[in-house]
Coordinates of C-alpha atoms and ligand atoms in Angstrom, one line a residue:
X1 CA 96.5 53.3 166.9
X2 CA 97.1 51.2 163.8
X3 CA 95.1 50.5 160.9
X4 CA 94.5 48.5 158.2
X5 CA 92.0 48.6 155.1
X6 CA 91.1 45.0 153.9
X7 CA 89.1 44.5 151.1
X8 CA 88.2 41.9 148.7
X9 CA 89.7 41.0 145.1
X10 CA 86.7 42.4 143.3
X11 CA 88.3 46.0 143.6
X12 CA 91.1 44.9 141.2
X13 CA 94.1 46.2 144.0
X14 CA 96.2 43.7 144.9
X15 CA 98.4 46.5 147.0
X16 CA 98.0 49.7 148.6
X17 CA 101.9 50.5 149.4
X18 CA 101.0 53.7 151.8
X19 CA 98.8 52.0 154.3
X20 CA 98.9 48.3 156.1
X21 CA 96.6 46.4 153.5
X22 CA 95.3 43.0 152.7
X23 CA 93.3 41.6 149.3
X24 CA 90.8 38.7 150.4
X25 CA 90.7 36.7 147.5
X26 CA 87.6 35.6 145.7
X27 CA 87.6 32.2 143.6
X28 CA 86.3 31.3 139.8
X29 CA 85.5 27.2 140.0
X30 CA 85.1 25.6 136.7
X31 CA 84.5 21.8 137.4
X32 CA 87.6 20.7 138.7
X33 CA 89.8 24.6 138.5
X34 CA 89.6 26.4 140.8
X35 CA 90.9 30.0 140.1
X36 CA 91.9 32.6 143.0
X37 CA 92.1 36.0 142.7
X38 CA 95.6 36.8 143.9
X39 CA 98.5 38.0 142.4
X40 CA 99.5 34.4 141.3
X41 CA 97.3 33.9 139.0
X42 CA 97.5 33.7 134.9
X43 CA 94.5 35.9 133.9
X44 CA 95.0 35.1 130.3
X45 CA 95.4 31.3 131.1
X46 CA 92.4 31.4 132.8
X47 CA 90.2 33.2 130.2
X48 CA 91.3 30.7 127.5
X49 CA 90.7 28.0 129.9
X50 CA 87.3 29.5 130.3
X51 CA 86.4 30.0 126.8
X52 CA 87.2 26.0 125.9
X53 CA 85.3 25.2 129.0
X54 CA 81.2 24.5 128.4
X55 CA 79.8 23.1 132.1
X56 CA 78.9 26.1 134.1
X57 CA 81.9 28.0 135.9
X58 CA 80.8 29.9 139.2
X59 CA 82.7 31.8 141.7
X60 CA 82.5 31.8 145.4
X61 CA 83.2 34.1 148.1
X62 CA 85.6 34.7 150.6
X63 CA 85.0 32.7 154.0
X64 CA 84.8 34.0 157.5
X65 CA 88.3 32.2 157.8
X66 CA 90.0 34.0 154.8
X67 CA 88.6 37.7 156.1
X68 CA 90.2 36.8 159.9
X69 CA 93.3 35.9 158.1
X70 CA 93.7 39.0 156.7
X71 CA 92.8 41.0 159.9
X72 CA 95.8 39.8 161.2
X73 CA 96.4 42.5 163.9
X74 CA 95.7 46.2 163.7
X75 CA 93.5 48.2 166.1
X76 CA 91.4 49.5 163.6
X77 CA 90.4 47.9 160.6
X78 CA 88.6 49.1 157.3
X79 CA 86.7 46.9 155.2
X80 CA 85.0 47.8 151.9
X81 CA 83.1 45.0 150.1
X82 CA 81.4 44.7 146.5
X83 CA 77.9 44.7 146.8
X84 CA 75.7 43.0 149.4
X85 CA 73.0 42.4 146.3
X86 CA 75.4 40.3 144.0
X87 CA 77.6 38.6 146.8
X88 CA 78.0 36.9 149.6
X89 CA 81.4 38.6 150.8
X90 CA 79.8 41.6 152.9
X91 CA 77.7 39.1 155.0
X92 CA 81.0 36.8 155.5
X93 CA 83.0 39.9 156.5
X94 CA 80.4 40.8 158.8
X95 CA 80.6 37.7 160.5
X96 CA 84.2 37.5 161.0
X97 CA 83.3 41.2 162.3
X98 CA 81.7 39.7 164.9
X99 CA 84.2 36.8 165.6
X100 CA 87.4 39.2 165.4
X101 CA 85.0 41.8 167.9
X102 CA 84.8 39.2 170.4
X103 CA 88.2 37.9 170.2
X104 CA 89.8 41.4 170.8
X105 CA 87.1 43.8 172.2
X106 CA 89.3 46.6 171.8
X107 CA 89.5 46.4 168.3
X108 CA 87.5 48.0 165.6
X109 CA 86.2 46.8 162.5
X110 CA 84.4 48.7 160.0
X111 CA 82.7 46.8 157.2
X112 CA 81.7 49.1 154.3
X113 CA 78.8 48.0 151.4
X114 CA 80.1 49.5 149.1
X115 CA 77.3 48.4 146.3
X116 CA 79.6 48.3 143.8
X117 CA 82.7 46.9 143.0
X118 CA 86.1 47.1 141.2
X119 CA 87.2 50.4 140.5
X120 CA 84.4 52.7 142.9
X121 CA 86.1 50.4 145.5
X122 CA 89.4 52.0 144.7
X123 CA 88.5 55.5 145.2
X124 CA 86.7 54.4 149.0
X125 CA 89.8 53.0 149.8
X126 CA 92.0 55.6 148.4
X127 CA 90.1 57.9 150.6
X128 CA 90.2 55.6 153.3
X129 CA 93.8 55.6 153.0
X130 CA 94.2 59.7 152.7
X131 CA 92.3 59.7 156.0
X132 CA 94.7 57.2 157.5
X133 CA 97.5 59.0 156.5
X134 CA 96.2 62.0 158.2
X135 CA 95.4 60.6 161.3
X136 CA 92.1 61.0 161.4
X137 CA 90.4 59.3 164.5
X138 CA 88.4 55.8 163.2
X139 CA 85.4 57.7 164.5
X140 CA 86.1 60.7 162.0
X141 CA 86.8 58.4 159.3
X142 CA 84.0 56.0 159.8
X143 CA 81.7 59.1 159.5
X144 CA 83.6 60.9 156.7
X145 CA 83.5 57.9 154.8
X146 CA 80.3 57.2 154.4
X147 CA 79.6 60.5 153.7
X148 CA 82.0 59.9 150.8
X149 CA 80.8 56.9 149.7
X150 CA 77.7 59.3 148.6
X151 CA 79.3 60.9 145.9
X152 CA 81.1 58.1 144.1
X153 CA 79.8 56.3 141.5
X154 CA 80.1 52.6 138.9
X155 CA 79.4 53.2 135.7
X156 CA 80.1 50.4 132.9
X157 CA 80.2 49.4 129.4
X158 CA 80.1 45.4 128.8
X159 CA 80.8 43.4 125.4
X160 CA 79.7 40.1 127.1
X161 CA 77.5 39.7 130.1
X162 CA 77.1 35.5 129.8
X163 CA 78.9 35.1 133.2
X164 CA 76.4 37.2 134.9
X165 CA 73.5 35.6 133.0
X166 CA 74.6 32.0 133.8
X167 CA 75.3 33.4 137.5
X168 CA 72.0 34.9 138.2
X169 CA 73.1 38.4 138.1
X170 CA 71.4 39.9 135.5
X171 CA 68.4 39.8 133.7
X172 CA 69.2 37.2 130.9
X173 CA 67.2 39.7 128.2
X174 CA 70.1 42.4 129.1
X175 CA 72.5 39.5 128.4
X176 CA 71.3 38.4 125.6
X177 CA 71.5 41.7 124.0
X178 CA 74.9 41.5 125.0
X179 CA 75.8 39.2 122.8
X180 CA 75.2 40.4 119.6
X181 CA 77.5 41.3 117.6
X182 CA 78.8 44.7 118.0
X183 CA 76.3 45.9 121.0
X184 CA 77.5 47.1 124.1
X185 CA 75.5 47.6 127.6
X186 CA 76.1 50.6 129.2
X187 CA 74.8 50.7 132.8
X188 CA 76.1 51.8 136.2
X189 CA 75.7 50.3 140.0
X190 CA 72.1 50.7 140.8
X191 CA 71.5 52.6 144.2
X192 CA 70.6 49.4 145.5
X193 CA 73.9 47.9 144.2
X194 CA 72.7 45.9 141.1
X195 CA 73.7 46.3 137.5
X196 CA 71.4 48.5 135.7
X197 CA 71.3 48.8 132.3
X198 CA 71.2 52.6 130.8
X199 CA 71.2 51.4 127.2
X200 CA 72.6 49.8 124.1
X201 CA 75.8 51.1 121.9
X202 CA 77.0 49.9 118.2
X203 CA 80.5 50.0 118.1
X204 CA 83.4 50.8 121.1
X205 CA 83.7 54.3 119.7
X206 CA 79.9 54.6 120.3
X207 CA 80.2 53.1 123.6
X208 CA 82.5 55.4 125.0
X209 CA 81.2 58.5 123.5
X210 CA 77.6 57.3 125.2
X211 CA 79.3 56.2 128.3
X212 CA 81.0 59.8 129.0
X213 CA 77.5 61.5 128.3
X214 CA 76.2 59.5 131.0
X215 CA 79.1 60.5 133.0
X216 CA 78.6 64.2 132.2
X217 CA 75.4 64.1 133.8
X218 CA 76.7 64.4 137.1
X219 CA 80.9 64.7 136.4
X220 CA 82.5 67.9 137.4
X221 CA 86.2 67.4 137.4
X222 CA 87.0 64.6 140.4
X223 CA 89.0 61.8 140.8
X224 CA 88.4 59.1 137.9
X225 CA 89.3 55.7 138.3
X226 CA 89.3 53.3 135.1
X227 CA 89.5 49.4 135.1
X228 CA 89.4 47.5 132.0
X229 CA 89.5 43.4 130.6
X230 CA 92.4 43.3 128.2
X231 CA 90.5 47.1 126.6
X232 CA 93.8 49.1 127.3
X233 CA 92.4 51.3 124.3
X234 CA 89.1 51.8 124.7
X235 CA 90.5 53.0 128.7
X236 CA 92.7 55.2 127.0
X237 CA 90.0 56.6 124.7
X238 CA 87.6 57.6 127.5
X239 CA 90.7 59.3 129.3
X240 CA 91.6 61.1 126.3
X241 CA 87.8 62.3 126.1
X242 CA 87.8 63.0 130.1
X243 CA 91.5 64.8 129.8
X244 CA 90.2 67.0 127.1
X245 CA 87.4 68.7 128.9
X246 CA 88.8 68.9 132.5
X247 CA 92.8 68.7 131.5
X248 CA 93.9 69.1 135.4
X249 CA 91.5 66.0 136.4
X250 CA 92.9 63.0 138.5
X251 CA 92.6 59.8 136.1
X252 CA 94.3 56.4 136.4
X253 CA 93.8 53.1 134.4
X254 CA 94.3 49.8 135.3
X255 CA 93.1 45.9 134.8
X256 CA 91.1 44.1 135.9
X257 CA 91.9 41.2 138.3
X258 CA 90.3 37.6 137.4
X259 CA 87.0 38.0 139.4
X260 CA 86.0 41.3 137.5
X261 CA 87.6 40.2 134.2
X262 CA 85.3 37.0 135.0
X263 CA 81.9 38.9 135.0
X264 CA 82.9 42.6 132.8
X265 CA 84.8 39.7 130.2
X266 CA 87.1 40.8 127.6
X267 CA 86.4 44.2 126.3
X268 CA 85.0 45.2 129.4
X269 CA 85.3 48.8 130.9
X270 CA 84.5 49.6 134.1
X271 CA 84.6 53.2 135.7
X272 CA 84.4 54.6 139.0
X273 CA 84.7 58.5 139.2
X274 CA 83.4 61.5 142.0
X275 CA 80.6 63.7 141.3
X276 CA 82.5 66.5 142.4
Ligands
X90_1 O1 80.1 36.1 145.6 C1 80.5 35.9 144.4 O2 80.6 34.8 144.0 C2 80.8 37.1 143.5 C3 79.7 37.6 142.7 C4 80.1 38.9 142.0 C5 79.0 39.4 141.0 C6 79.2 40.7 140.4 C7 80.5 41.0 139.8 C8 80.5 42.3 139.0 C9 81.8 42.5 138.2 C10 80.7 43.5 136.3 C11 80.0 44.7 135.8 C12 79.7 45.8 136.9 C13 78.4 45.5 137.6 C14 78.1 46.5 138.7 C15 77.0 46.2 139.6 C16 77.1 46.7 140.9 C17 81.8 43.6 137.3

């Protein structure tokens, strides 16, 4: 039996080098650009670009065509999504489901709303991968993953959230608080997979220190993965904080790729840890 996990470029992974994997790529489009989410792109070109750019940028994503692609051929095939509630990618994957279903009926796939995104997507696939490794049957880890997916959570803390605001995504009221000088939302992925705003921090060093309260509410030593926009310190201060009151506790940072950096925007933190 062969596997693959194939997930789209909101999870920030470009690789998994332990397991067959494929990124589907989602796209930014600012009039004429058009900026996919691979490992090609210049994140930094595409920020500044961004910034000088005043007609409304979008983003689009990934087509039935681009998920079959990435199949390719496995037996078994595992495939987490961002949210259902902000995005169109779970019902696109769901259709090339179907397609790739019919095309080889003795294949599996196993699309996974995950109803969140970036780095909560990292630790389904992580375990995904762990069960893979183990050679766990796909019924076992269809089950076991869901069951998993139960005790993971989002939680954020945003600078900017003008994207989401022009995009529909989020209450422009949230936004605009946002955007004062200084204030940062601190929210998490809703239950239903939306962005939910917890409150409202001066300062990064208030940010953090409110975003690891919220964190504590339910934290108790599991994995933590960290995913920040050009905010390499503000990662390392939370890990610092984390590290300090469960020292053996598996943490990793990383960046954000160009369709989170494109909604969390610069300064943006966003962290995906196990209630357990
Ligand atoms: O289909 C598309 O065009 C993609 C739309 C994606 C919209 C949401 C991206 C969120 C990126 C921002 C902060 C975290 C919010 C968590 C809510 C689940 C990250």
């Amino acid at each position: 039996m062969t596997y693959k996990i194939v997930m789209d470029s909101s999870s920030n992974l470009q690789e998994m080098p332990s397991v067959n994997f494929a990124s589907v790529a989602l796209k930014i489009i600012a009039g004429e650009r058009e900026f996919i989410d691979d490992p090609h792109l210049n994140l930094q070109e595409m920020l500044d670009y961004l910034a000088d750019y005043k007609d409304k940028s979008s983003t689009s994503s990934p087509n039935v065509y681009d998920w079959l692609e990435a199949f390719g051929e496995a037996d078994a095939i595992f495939v987490p999504t961002i949210t259902s509630n902000l995005s169109g990618t779970y019902s696109s994957a769901n259709l090339a489901r179907d397609i790739y279903q019919e095309i080889h009926p003795n294949r599996h796939v196993c699309t996974l709303d995950t109803l969140s995104t970036g780095p909560e997507m990292v630790l389904i696939a992580e375990k995904l991968a762990e069960m893979i490794l183990a050679e766990e049957t796909f019924n076992t880890i269809e089950a076991r993953i869901h069951a998993y997916m139960q005790h993971t959570h989002l939680l954020f803390s945003l600078e900017h959230l003008d994207n989401m605001a022009k995009n529909g995504r989020v209450n422009p009221m949230v936004a605009k608080a946002a955007g004062l000088l200084g204030i940062r939302i601190i929210g998490r992925a809703s239950d239903e997979g939306t962005l939910q705003p917890l409150g409202k921090a001066r300062g990064e060093r208030k940010a953090i220190s409110q975003l690891y309260d919220e964190m504590k509410k339910n934290y108790r030593g599991g994995k933590v993965r960290i995913a920040h926009c050009f905010n390499a310190a503000a990662a390392q201060a939370l890990m610092r904080l984390l590290k300090a009151d469960f020292p053996e506790s598996d943490v990793t940072i990383g960046a954000t790729t160009a369709l989170c950096s494109f909604y969390a925007e610069t300064g943006g933190l966003l962290v995906g840890y196990e209630d357990c």
